[in-house]
Amino acid sequence: MSIGLTLSGGGAKGAAHIGVLKALEEENINISAISGTSSGSIVAALYACGYKATDIYYIFKKYCKYITDYDHMIPFKVITTLFTGKVKLKSLAKGNNIECIMNTFARKKNVIDISECKLPLAIPAVDIVDGEIVYYLSRKINKRNIEDATSFDDKPSYIYGGRLSSIVRASTAFPGVFEPKRINSHLLIDGGTRVNSPVRILKDICENNEKIMVVYFEKSNNNIIPTNIIETTVKAVDIMGHEVNFEEINHADFKIDVESKNVGLLDVSKINYMTRLGYNKAKEYIKNNRNLV
């Protein structure tokens, strides 16, 4: 069976997508097209380049600790703010390391532009200036769902092509953690601020009306009290995006909720845990939905 696969954003929890991919590979469930937001866009992009689940796992294990290239000027900028009253601090990290790592591994598969991916791929980001959703696509689409989409997404942009590593960098630019990414006329932040589970756009790039599976983290950490600025920001974005994401998820045919606990946005120590959790959740889901195989 062939399906379209949507991988939601979730920071370090996104490692669960690797486990899901591994389970799908073992069950001979073919992925004909893929979409992803934020950390989901990293996994989706690597898979669309031609990497398998095991390859992506080793990439995560080796390079995840380098993703947060913290701005070493933060103390100076804080002091400057105290004396001048002008906030100079844009984010905790630049975000360039994500782009560099993605560029390295995409090139190994002879992929520079998103249009060169082996699988149809869709990645959303959000323009911080006007709030517009920008979908980057590996192939041109017939916007079958454009009427439905515009009523909810305020007329998103659909861009065919673009440097894959820059697109992933933009989609992972979580507010306050990574700086926005400039791509042409757009100043972009994490796609999860408006469309954390890009299901409907995946329906548009699937040529054969494949059923769509979404992997998401909707129920995670609902009752955790934030203890720092990052946790507070993550919680606020989750709350604001809840209804939007619920609408997207409802367009999927198969829904895997990887309910994790106590896994922070940048908690790279939980890569193994989340990979196993995703694998076990997918195996259980497939067992209970034999029409998938």
mmCIF file of C-alpha atoms in Angstrom:
data_model
loop_
_atom_site.group_PDB
_atom_site.id
_atom_site.type_symbol
_atom_site.label_atom_id
_atom_site.label_comp_id
_atom_site.label_asym_id
_atom_site.label_seq_id
_atom_site.Cartn_x
_atom_site.Cartn_y
_atom_site.Cartn_z
ATOM 1 C CA MET A 1 0.000 0.000 0.000
ATOM 2 C CA SER A 2 1.143 3.570 -0.709
ATOM 3 C CA ILE A 3 0.347 6.494 1.568
ATOM 4 C CA GLY A 4 1.183 10.154 1.957
ATOM 5 C CA LEU A 5 2.898 10.886 5.268
ATOM 6 C CA THR A 6 2.699 14.118 7.293
ATOM 7 C CA LEU A 7 5.242 14.674 10.080
ATOM 8 C CA SER A 8 4.274 17.329 12.621
ATOM 9 C CA GLY A 9 6.614 19.710 14.403
ATOM 10 C CA GLY A 10 7.621 19.031 17.991
ATOM 11 C CA GLY A 11 11.256 19.892 18.590
ATOM 12 C CA ALA A 12 13.180 16.939 20.020
ATOM 13 C CA LYS A 13 9.946 14.930 19.980
ATOM 14 C CA GLY A 14 10.325 14.872 16.195
ATOM 15 C CA ALA A 15 12.731 11.941 16.612
ATOM 16 C CA ALA A 16 9.571 9.835 16.960
ATOM 17 C CA HIS A 17 9.107 10.246 13.212
ATOM 18 C CA ILE A 18 12.237 8.167 12.652
ATOM 19 C CA GLY A 19 10.696 5.282 14.573
ATOM 20 C CA VAL A 20 7.461 5.614 12.605
ATOM 21 C CA LEU A 21 9.387 5.488 9.316
ATOM 22 C CA LYS A 22 11.228 2.381 10.490
ATOM 23 C CA ALA A 23 7.946 0.643 11.341
ATOM 24 C CA LEU A 24 6.425 1.569 7.967
ATOM 25 C CA GLU A 25 9.498 0.244 6.158
ATOM 26 C CA GLU A 26 9.288 -3.066 8.027
ATOM 27 C CA GLU A 27 5.611 -3.412 7.134
ATOM 28 C CA ASN A 28 6.328 -2.641 3.459
ATOM 29 C CA ILE A 29 4.076 0.416 3.515
ATOM 30 C CA ASN A 30 5.297 2.664 0.707
ATOM 31 C CA ILE A 31 5.466 6.422 1.192
ATOM 32 C CA SER A 32 4.644 8.103 -2.099
ATOM 33 C CA ALA A 33 4.771 11.715 -0.843
ATOM 34 C CA ILE A 34 5.736 13.431 2.389
ATOM 35 C CA SER A 35 5.279 16.739 4.210
ATOM 36 C CA GLY A 36 6.696 18.075 7.441
ATOM 37 C CA THR A 37 6.885 21.106 9.687
ATOM 38 C CA SER A 38 9.761 22.229 11.929
ATOM 39 C CA SER A 39 11.563 19.121 13.254
ATOM 40 C CA GLY A 40 9.165 17.126 11.094
ATOM 41 C CA SER A 41 10.523 19.003 8.077
ATOM 42 C CA ILE A 42 14.053 17.800 8.880
ATOM 43 C CA VAL A 43 12.989 14.149 8.864
ATOM 44 C CA ALA A 44 10.710 14.619 5.849
ATOM 45 C CA ALA A 45 13.434 16.375 3.850
ATOM 46 C CA LEU A 46 16.045 13.717 4.607
ATOM 47 C CA TYR A 47 13.602 10.958 3.659
ATOM 48 C CA ALA A 48 12.637 12.774 0.455
ATOM 49 C CA CYS A 49 16.347 13.037 -0.409
ATOM 50 C CA GLY A 50 16.601 9.252 -0.299
ATOM 51 C CA TYR A 51 17.728 8.441 3.258
ATOM 52 C CA LYS A 52 16.098 5.564 5.117
ATOM 53 C CA ALA A 53 15.000 5.540 8.752
ATOM 54 C CA THR A 54 18.252 4.008 10.036
ATOM 55 C CA ASP A 55 20.314 6.608 8.174
ATOM 56 C CA ILE A 56 18.241 9.460 9.616
ATOM 57 C CA TYR A 57 18.584 8.029 13.123
ATOM 58 C CA TYR A 58 22.396 8.091 12.908
ATOM 59 C CA ILE A 59 22.327 11.616 11.489
ATOM 60 C CA PHE A 60 20.193 12.761 14.424
ATOM 61 C CA LYS A 61 22.363 10.986 16.993
ATOM 62 C CA LYS A 62 25.587 12.447 15.652
ATOM 63 C CA TYR A 63 24.521 15.993 14.827
ATOM 64 C CA CYS A 64 21.566 16.914 17.069
ATOM 65 C CA LYS A 65 23.884 18.385 19.719
ATOM 66 C CA TYR A 66 25.209 20.874 17.156
ATOM 67 C CA ILE A 67 21.801 22.233 16.123
ATOM 68 C CA THR A 68 21.607 24.932 18.783
ATOM 69 C CA ASP A 69 24.386 27.337 17.779
ATOM 70 C CA TYR A 70 23.818 29.690 20.697
ATOM 71 C CA ASP A 71 24.590 33.364 20.207
ATOM 72 C CA HIS A 72 27.635 33.995 22.410
ATOM 73 C CA MET A 73 26.861 37.720 22.379
ATOM 74 C CA ILE A 74 23.710 37.213 24.469
ATOM 75 C CA PRO A 75 25.222 38.474 27.780
ATOM 76 C CA PHE A 76 26.523 41.616 26.048
ATOM 77 C CA LYS A 77 23.183 42.219 24.324
ATOM 78 C CA VAL A 78 21.296 41.829 27.612
ATOM 79 C CA ILE A 79 23.577 44.363 29.313
ATOM 80 C CA THR A 80 23.162 46.746 26.364
ATOM 81 C CA THR A 81 19.392 46.437 26.657
ATOM 82 C CA LEU A 82 19.508 47.297 30.367
ATOM 83 C CA PHE A 83 21.501 50.462 29.691
ATOM 84 C CA THR A 84 19.811 51.666 26.489
ATOM 85 C CA GLY A 85 16.298 50.292 26.802
ATOM 86 C CA LYS A 86 16.587 48.953 23.237
ATOM 87 C CA VAL A 87 16.187 45.201 22.838
ATOM 88 C CA LYS A 88 19.018 43.870 20.664
ATOM 89 C CA LEU A 89 18.464 40.170 21.317
ATOM 90 C CA LYS A 90 16.689 38.500 18.372
ATOM 91 C CA SER A 91 16.927 34.885 19.561
ATOM 92 C CA LEU A 92 18.988 32.417 21.579
ATOM 93 C CA ALA A 93 20.579 30.829 18.506
ATOM 94 C CA LYS A 94 21.310 31.743 14.909
ATOM 95 C CA GLY A 95 19.951 28.562 13.350
ATOM 96 C CA ASN A 96 22.713 28.374 10.756
ATOM 97 C CA ASN A 97 23.911 24.970 11.954
ATOM 98 C CA ILE A 98 20.629 23.354 10.958
ATOM 99 C CA GLU A 99 20.988 24.754 7.464
ATOM 100 C CA CYS A 100 24.627 23.646 7.194
ATOM 101 C CA ILE A 101 23.898 20.080 8.345
ATOM 102 C CA MET A 102 20.920 19.740 6.026
ATOM 103 C CA ASN A 103 22.919 21.121 3.105
ATOM 104 C CA THR A 104 25.706 18.595 3.728
ATOM 105 C CA PHE A 105 23.446 15.563 3.689
ATOM 106 C CA ALA A 106 21.205 16.782 0.874
ATOM 107 C CA ARG A 107 24.268 17.266 -1.345
ATOM 108 C CA LYS A 108 25.362 13.689 -0.657
ATOM 109 C CA LYS A 109 22.148 12.638 -2.401
ATOM 110 C CA ASN A 110 22.710 15.195 -5.187
ATOM 111 C CA VAL A 111 19.893 17.406 -3.895
ATOM 112 C CA ILE A 112 20.275 21.156 -3.601
ATOM 113 C CA ASP A 113 16.895 22.464 -4.711
ATOM 114 C CA ILE A 114 13.696 21.022 -3.211
ATOM 115 C CA SER A 115 12.573 20.189 -6.765
ATOM 116 C CA GLU A 116 15.411 17.629 -6.939
ATOM 117 C CA CYS A 117 14.008 15.466 -4.128
ATOM 118 C CA LYS A 118 13.289 11.817 -4.875
ATOM 119 C CA LEU A 119 9.821 12.055 -3.340
ATOM 120 C CA PRO A 120 7.191 14.799 -3.607
ATOM 121 C CA LEU A 121 7.767 17.054 -0.593
ATOM 122 C CA ALA A 122 5.915 19.983 1.012
ATOM 123 C CA ILE A 123 7.251 22.182 3.833
ATOM 124 C CA PRO A 124 5.452 25.189 5.349
ATOM 125 C CA ALA A 125 6.941 28.277 6.973
ATOM 126 C CA VAL A 126 5.284 31.495 8.143
ATOM 127 C CA ASP A 127 6.132 35.057 7.138
ATOM 128 C CA ILE A 128 6.633 36.926 10.410
ATOM 129 C CA VAL A 129 5.817 40.260 8.745
ATOM 130 C CA ASP A 130 2.277 39.554 7.528
ATOM 131 C CA GLY A 131 1.509 36.129 9.020
ATOM 132 C CA GLU A 132 1.219 34.489 5.592
ATOM 133 C CA ILE A 133 1.733 30.731 5.305
ATOM 134 C CA VAL A 134 4.319 29.925 2.644
ATOM 135 C CA TYR A 135 4.318 26.376 1.285
ATOM 136 C CA TYR A 136 7.518 25.243 -0.424
ATOM 137 C CA LEU A 137 6.891 22.401 -2.860
ATOM 138 C CA SER A 138 9.024 19.953 -4.800
ATOM 139 C CA ARG A 139 6.465 19.843 -7.608
ATOM 140 C CA LYS A 140 3.833 22.090 -9.066
ATOM 141 C CA ILE A 141 0.310 21.284 -7.976
ATOM 142 C CA ASN A 142 -3.225 21.651 -9.167
ATOM 143 C CA LYS A 143 -4.680 23.459 -6.185
ATOM 144 C CA ARG A 144 -7.677 21.155 -5.822
ATOM 145 C CA ASN A 145 -8.314 22.277 -2.273
ATOM 146 C CA ILE A 146 -7.636 25.968 -2.812
ATOM 147 C CA GLU A 147 -11.154 27.089 -1.875
ATOM 148 C CA ASP A 148 -11.035 25.141 1.374
ATOM 149 C CA ALA A 149 -7.475 26.251 2.096
ATOM 150 C CA THR A 150 -7.950 29.970 1.546
ATOM 151 C CA SER A 151 -10.941 30.142 3.853
ATOM 152 C CA PHE A 152 -8.715 28.962 6.672
ATOM 153 C CA ASP A 153 -5.193 29.982 5.699
ATOM 154 C CA ASP A 154 -5.738 33.568 4.492
ATOM 155 C CA LYS A 155 -4.520 32.857 0.963
ATOM 156 C CA PRO A 156 -1.186 31.076 1.507
ATOM 157 C CA SER A 157 1.633 31.263 -1.039
ATOM 158 C CA TYR A 158 2.704 28.172 -2.966
ATOM 159 C CA ILE A 159 6.339 28.279 -4.070
ATOM 160 C CA TYR A 160 7.751 25.625 -6.366
ATOM 161 C CA GLY A 161 11.483 25.142 -5.875
ATOM 162 C CA GLY A 162 14.035 26.738 -3.579
ATOM 163 C CA ARG A 163 17.184 25.693 -1.734
ATOM 164 C CA LEU A 164 16.135 22.744 0.438
ATOM 165 C CA SER A 165 18.482 23.494 3.338
ATOM 166 C CA SER A 166 17.231 27.096 3.555
ATOM 167 C CA ILE A 167 13.599 25.972 3.480
ATOM 168 C CA VAL A 168 14.165 23.524 6.345
ATOM 169 C CA ARG A 169 16.055 26.217 8.248
ATOM 170 C CA ALA A 170 13.042 28.531 7.859
ATOM 171 C CA SER A 171 10.487 25.931 8.925
ATOM 172 C CA THR A 172 12.494 25.144 12.081
ATOM 173 C CA ALA A 173 12.942 28.786 13.167
ATOM 174 C CA PHE A 174 10.995 28.502 16.421
ATOM 175 C CA PRO A 175 10.247 32.017 17.753
ATOM 176 C CA GLY A 176 12.736 33.217 20.335
ATOM 177 C CA VAL A 177 14.991 30.184 19.903
ATOM 178 C CA PHE A 178 16.203 30.589 16.294
ATOM 179 C CA GLU A 179 16.384 33.753 14.229
ATOM 180 C CA PRO A 180 13.901 34.153 11.346
ATOM 181 C CA LYS A 181 15.217 33.117 7.931
ATOM 182 C CA ARG A 182 15.108 35.484 4.967
ATOM 183 C CA ILE A 183 14.214 33.779 1.660
ATOM 184 C CA ASN A 184 13.725 36.308 -1.132
ATOM 185 C CA SER A 185 10.885 38.639 -0.066
ATOM 186 C CA HIS A 186 9.827 36.520 2.919
ATOM 187 C CA LEU A 187 11.134 36.723 6.497
ATOM 188 C CA LEU A 188 10.193 33.286 7.789
ATOM 189 C CA ILE A 189 9.644 31.546 11.112
ATOM 190 C CA ASP A 190 8.609 28.058 12.210
ATOM 191 C CA GLY A 191 5.728 26.702 10.141
ATOM 192 C CA GLY A 192 4.255 25.241 13.312
ATOM 193 C CA THR A 193 3.057 28.669 14.399
ATOM 194 C CA ARG A 194 0.195 28.247 11.923
ATOM 195 C CA VAL A 195 0.255 24.787 10.348
ATOM 196 C CA ASN A 196 2.059 22.262 12.505
ATOM 197 C CA SER A 197 0.604 19.255 10.657
ATOM 198 C CA PRO A 198 0.572 20.047 6.907
ATOM 199 C CA VAL A 199 -2.014 17.491 5.790
ATOM 200 C CA ARG A 200 -4.087 19.374 3.223
ATOM 201 C CA ILE A 201 -1.101 20.494 1.193
ATOM 202 C CA LEU A 202 0.052 16.865 1.090
ATOM 203 C CA LYS A 203 -3.276 15.883 -0.422
ATOM 204 C CA ASP A 204 -2.556 18.393 -3.178
ATOM 205 C CA ILE A 205 0.854 16.938 -4.074
ATOM 206 C CA CYS A 206 -0.288 13.296 -4.010
ATOM 207 C CA GLU A 207 -0.938 12.417 -7.639
ATOM 208 C CA ASN A 208 -2.990 9.255 -7.050
ATOM 209 C CA ASN A 209 -5.287 10.362 -4.213
ATOM 210 C CA GLU A 210 -3.353 8.299 -1.680
ATOM 211 C CA LYS A 211 -4.650 8.113 1.848
ATOM 212 C CA ILE A 212 -2.817 10.365 4.282
ATOM 213 C CA MET A 213 -1.206 9.385 7.576
ATOM 214 C CA VAL A 214 -0.300 12.095 10.091
ATOM 215 C CA VAL A 215 2.062 11.699 13.041
ATOM 216 C CA TYR A 216 1.530 14.340 15.704
ATOM 217 C CA PHE A 217 2.015 15.208 19.386
ATOM 218 C CA GLU A 218 -1.279 16.928 20.146
ATOM 219 C CA LYS A 219 -1.791 15.497 23.641
ATOM 220 C CA SER A 220 1.773 15.875 24.855
ATOM 221 C CA ASN A 221 2.622 17.838 27.996
ATOM 222 C CA ASN A 222 -0.855 19.324 28.376
ATOM 223 C CA ASN A 223 -0.599 19.641 32.156
ATOM 224 C CA ILE A 224 3.046 20.627 32.555
ATOM 225 C CA ILE A 225 3.676 23.996 34.224
ATOM 226 C CA PRO A 226 6.307 25.999 32.279
ATOM 227 C CA THR A 227 9.434 26.768 34.311
ATOM 228 C CA ASN A 228 11.447 28.883 31.850
ATOM 229 C CA ILE A 229 11.051 31.224 28.887
ATOM 230 C CA ILE A 230 11.409 28.440 26.292
ATOM 231 C CA GLU A 231 8.773 26.216 27.908
ATOM 232 C CA THR A 232 6.439 29.195 28.231
ATOM 233 C CA THR A 233 6.868 30.095 24.549
ATOM 234 C CA VAL A 234 6.336 26.498 23.438
ATOM 235 C CA LYS A 235 3.187 26.244 25.556
ATOM 236 C CA ALA A 236 1.834 29.536 24.215
ATOM 237 C CA VAL A 237 2.406 28.494 20.580
ATOM 238 C CA ASP A 238 0.725 25.128 21.274
ATOM 239 C CA ILE A 239 -2.312 26.843 22.768
ATOM 240 C CA MET A 240 -2.629 29.373 19.934
ATOM 241 C CA GLY A 241 -2.206 26.738 17.238
ATOM 242 C CA HIS A 242 -4.408 24.037 18.779
ATOM 243 C CA GLU A 243 -7.586 24.639 16.790
ATOM 244 C CA VAL A 244 -5.680 25.230 13.545
ATOM 245 C CA ASN A 245 -3.765 21.991 13.917
ATOM 246 C CA PHE A 246 -6.890 20.071 14.899
ATOM 247 C CA GLU A 247 -8.475 21.166 11.631
ATOM 248 C CA GLU A 248 -5.478 19.910 9.644
ATOM 249 C CA ILE A 249 -5.287 16.573 11.472
ATOM 250 C CA ASN A 250 -8.962 15.895 10.784
ATOM 251 C CA HIS A 251 -8.191 15.832 7.048
ATOM 252 C CA ALA A 252 -5.950 12.768 7.500
ATOM 253 C CA ASP A 253 -7.121 9.179 7.052
ATOM 254 C CA PHE A 254 -4.727 7.625 9.582
ATOM 255 C CA LYS A 255 -3.703 9.433 12.768
ATOM 256 C CA ILE A 256 -0.851 8.422 15.057
ATOM 257 C CA ASP A 257 -0.679 10.462 18.262
ATOM 258 C CA VAL A 258 2.727 9.956 19.879
ATOM 259 C CA GLU A 259 1.883 11.021 23.417
ATOM 260 C CA SER A 260 5.174 11.809 25.123
ATOM 261 C CA LYS A 261 5.883 13.201 28.566
ATOM 262 C CA ASN A 262 8.542 15.561 29.871
ATOM 263 C CA VAL A 263 10.347 16.021 26.551
ATOM 264 C CA GLY A 264 11.382 19.628 26.024
ATOM 265 C CA LEU A 265 11.780 21.462 22.737
ATOM 266 C CA LEU A 266 15.583 21.038 22.675
ATOM 267 C CA ASP A 267 15.920 17.930 24.839
ATOM 268 C CA VAL A 268 18.266 16.006 22.547
ATOM 269 C CA SER A 269 18.983 13.483 25.318
ATOM 270 C CA LYS A 270 15.577 11.942 24.516
ATOM 271 C CA ILE A 271 16.356 10.989 20.902
ATOM 272 C CA ASN A 272 16.514 7.253 21.665
ATOM 273 C CA TYR A 273 13.390 7.390 23.818
ATOM 274 C CA MET A 274 11.337 9.227 21.202
ATOM 275 C CA THR A 275 12.551 7.007 18.347
ATOM 276 C CA ARG A 276 11.487 3.879 20.248
ATOM 277 C CA LEU A 277 8.191 5.490 21.231
ATOM 278 C CA GLY A 278 7.397 6.403 17.636
ATOM 279 C CA TYR A 279 8.309 2.912 16.458
ATOM 280 C CA ASN A 280 6.130 1.212 19.088
ATOM 281 C CA LYS A 281 3.183 3.547 18.459
ATOM 282 C CA ALA A 282 3.349 2.916 14.708
ATOM 283 C CA LYS A 283 3.620 -0.847 15.141
ATOM 284 C CA GLU A 284 0.617 -0.835 17.453
ATOM 285 C CA TYR A 285 -1.362 1.342 15.070
ATOM 286 C CA ILE A 286 -0.588 -0.870 12.080
ATOM 287 C CA LYS A 287 -1.536 -3.976 14.063
ATOM 288 C CA ASN A 288 -4.922 -2.429 14.844
ATOM 289 C CA ASN A 289 -5.438 -1.186 11.280
ATOM 290 C CA ARG A 290 -4.573 -4.107 9.050
ATOM 291 C CA ASN A 291 -6.033 -2.338 6.004
ATOM 292 C CA LEU A 292 -2.749 -0.417 5.963
ATOM 293 C CA VAL A 293 -0.791 -3.465 4.811
#
